Amino acid sequence: MPIPARYYDGVTARVRQVGLLYETEGDVSYLLVVEGEARVPVTRWPVKALTMVSSRPDELRLRGRGLPEGARLVVRGTAAIARMKAGLPVLERRQRRETRQQIGLAALATAALAAVILAYLYGVPLLAGRIVTLVPPDWERGLGGTVATQMEASLGAPITLCDPAPESTANMALARFGAKVLEGSNSPFTLDIRVIHAPVANAFAMPGGRIYVFSALLEQAESQDEFAGVLAHEVGHIAYRHGMEQLLASAGTGALIGFILGDMTGVSVAAGLGSTVIDSRFSREAERQADAFAAQASYHQGFDPVGLANLLDRVGGDDALSRALALFSTHPLTEERKAALDALAADRPRDLPPPFSPEEWMAIRTMCGSSGV
Amino acid sequence: MVMQRGPERPVPVVFTGSRRELVGLLLRGYLLLLPTIGLYRFWLTTWTRRFYWSNTVIDGDTLEYTGQASQLLVGFLMALAVFIPLYGLFFYLSTQSSDAAIVGYSLVAVGIWFLIGYAIYRARDFRLSRTLWRGIRCDQTGNPWAYALRRFGWSLLMLATAGLAYPFMAVSLWRYRYVHSWFGTRRFGFTGSWRLLAGQYYISYVLGVVIAGIGAGIGAAMGAFPPSGVANPWAYLPIGIALLLIGIVILRYQARELSRMFSCVRLGSAALTVTIRARSLLHQYLRYGLALIVAGTVLATGGFVVLSFIAPEAFANGDFNLQLFLQHMQGSVETLIAIVLGYLLILGGLNLSRELFLGLAFWKLVANGARITDIDSLDTVGARAEDKSLGGEGLADALNVGAY
């Protein structure tokens, strides 16, 4: 009995009810397609050329290599399909091979993507460091202004300088110290150190050479060593252009996560979270560089850079959010950090005068209106 | 089996797929997305299409989707070539002063809006050229840039006329798509004109405006928008009712538009008739809303249980302490993993609901409402030359405008 099937020849859209029979000629087997009671042969497909096309479970579709693109034989119903598969076990073997090929392709693509991600994780800090040298300093200066505007918006209040007079003792002392520390680093930027009124103890370096010191941080500084250390650390960020580097790295991370999620337009939660996790790695390296920069500065400026770790540790205790996000922390652990700073500054000359004269230090401590004791 | 023939015989389109089958397929696919870092989505899309195509039966013969996952993968990689410079541009703009950034973003947004038209057309081309029925391949010709320009121009006109140009736009775009569609050597035709839509559209438009006016008026009278002080919460009720009624008006119009436009599709002397009832469309959206509520409730409960297990202190005394919760995240990799997993589950739940209650439901609605007359005239259609294009609809994929 021929197996009933529908036959499309792939040349015209006519469908024919046919029967399928097996035929062997020499050592080549064929699937013979016959039509009608009289079993008039329509065509025959060499078994070697047959492959299954995926379809619904109750349908078996065959196509053949070397035949028109759309030529198909369609067998329906469990019984008929079982008869086909029993007669042509090679079909299922070929299908399994096809499945293996697809799995192989998916695995290969996944491995390639994983390699890209790994290369990215390790390459981006390097790459961002290289690219940052290509960014025109003028552009970075303009960017600093934009970031400052955004920061102002996020603080919810306009930024007010503690001491708006640029020629005051405090501002002159800060500028002199900053310039000395930055000297010799080939930085294209001129420092602009701004001490502002803000209730949170913080200090950061903007792209383009601007440093913000919050009044609360200044109040918490117990010695010149601590304050000078933090300031030198921020100058280090400027010298290395870390702000710009960080921006470039975050942009790259966003693109990568967009690629993984397959939606390049959507700004998703995962993308944000992912960038935080990935970028924190990058930032720790940046913090270490800035620490080393501060330690180096202590060789000619007469402060103990370990103080910077003390101050930041004390300040960190006040900032619940930054502690909470310690998993993503951008700052190295205090003990580890102190040890590293100590080692880096081991040979610094101990007989240098302190960075600020007593009058200057007094002026700095009182510039935001606090008691200064 | 004796095949009945004759020009008068209207042939129904039948959809045989079951929801359970699709759920199995999707869940398996979502699981495989994890180890493949998301790359399995190209295979998942391919399998989903095979499900839809192979279960759509026209006159006893199913459609066949011949596209390959690797083609989608290649297409996506090609789309990256467009997106990486765009990403660079976005980054550059984000670093500019806010005025320049706003102007820049707007220009990029307009560019993307234009590009979406191109992507939609190319994606349709990919799907059609991988659709086989009775051994004959469909295809789409026409210029995707021309389509994008047309769609862009019409959308500007829509803005300028506050939506009054819509019937003209709809018919123009439907016609462009169908006049450039082929089944083998035979070209599709489109007999629709704006007159078919205009009456219904403008009635719905006026109805919508009137309902919105009444709703807003009653709401304002009850004190929804006080110049100062607290708004009366009850005043939002008439506004909510008005929005709901407008939604029903829109669905009613949509059902009519789809029925009429699909029914203007011709293929030689064969004609398609589609009947979609507004009621069915409404039920579909109600079910989708219900599915979202169920999925949301399940996920929220699950998330609450998991998080309270991981960070019990934050949930002490019956209320949630964000400060404590954030503190708990200090050094807690579990919390991070829970958040990432929760995010993926939400994404999965949303996708599943959308695919089942919008995608599948809509496909079923159109397929089961469709009839074709004079289908026997298609017997003489010949095959087209092979389509050699390598990659598929990458841009549509990246812009997230792909359908089915």
XYZ file of N, CA and C in Angstrom, chain A residues 226 229-230 291 304-315 333-335 337-339 341:
69
model
N 45.430 64.721 56.463
C 44.207 64.114 55.937
C 43.657 64.910 54.769
N 45.947 65.009 51.770
C 45.953 63.689 51.128
C 44.762 63.528 50.203
N 43.578 63.871 50.726
C 42.368 63.731 49.898
C 42.454 64.629 48.671
N 45.531 57.049 44.500
C 46.249 56.911 45.766
C 47.746 56.967 45.529
N 51.420 63.246 55.187
C 51.401 61.786 55.275
C 50.171 61.268 54.530
N 50.361 60.601 53.418
C 49.192 60.214 52.606
C 48.278 59.205 53.290
N 48.755 58.527 54.340
C 47.873 57.574 55.027
C 46.662 58.315 55.604
N 46.843 59.592 55.874
C 45.740 60.396 56.392
C 44.524 60.383 55.495
N 44.734 60.295 54.208
C 43.595 60.319 53.284
C 42.695 59.110 53.496
N 43.322 57.960 53.793
C 42.525 56.763 54.054
C 41.732 56.927 55.343
N 42.363 57.548 56.341
C 41.679 57.771 57.625
C 40.454 58.648 57.439
N 40.655 59.746 56.710
C 39.552 60.685 56.531
C 38.412 60.038 55.733
N 38.762 59.369 54.655
C 37.708 58.770 53.813
C 36.984 57.677 54.586
N 37.704 56.966 55.431
C 37.065 55.910 56.227
C 36.083 56.532 57.213
N 36.508 57.596 57.872
C 35.647 58.255 58.849
C 34.397 58.804 58.163
N 34.618 59.420 57.019
C 33.535 60.021 56.263
C 32.579 58.953 55.742
N 39.291 48.712 50.266
C 39.084 48.587 51.702
C 40.166 49.362 52.461
N 39.754 49.944 53.618
C 40.624 50.890 54.304
C 41.977 50.298 54.705
N 41.941 49.120 55.345
C 43.195 48.558 55.872
C 44.187 48.297 54.748
N 44.213 49.617 51.964
C 44.589 50.876 51.364
C 45.685 51.577 52.154
N 45.536 51.556 53.492
C 46.530 52.187 54.353
C 47.881 51.531 54.164
N 47.861 50.206 54.116
C 49.112 49.466 53.972
C 49.783 49.846 52.662
N 49.384 52.594 50.896
C 49.849 53.985 50.927
C 51.144 54.091 51.740
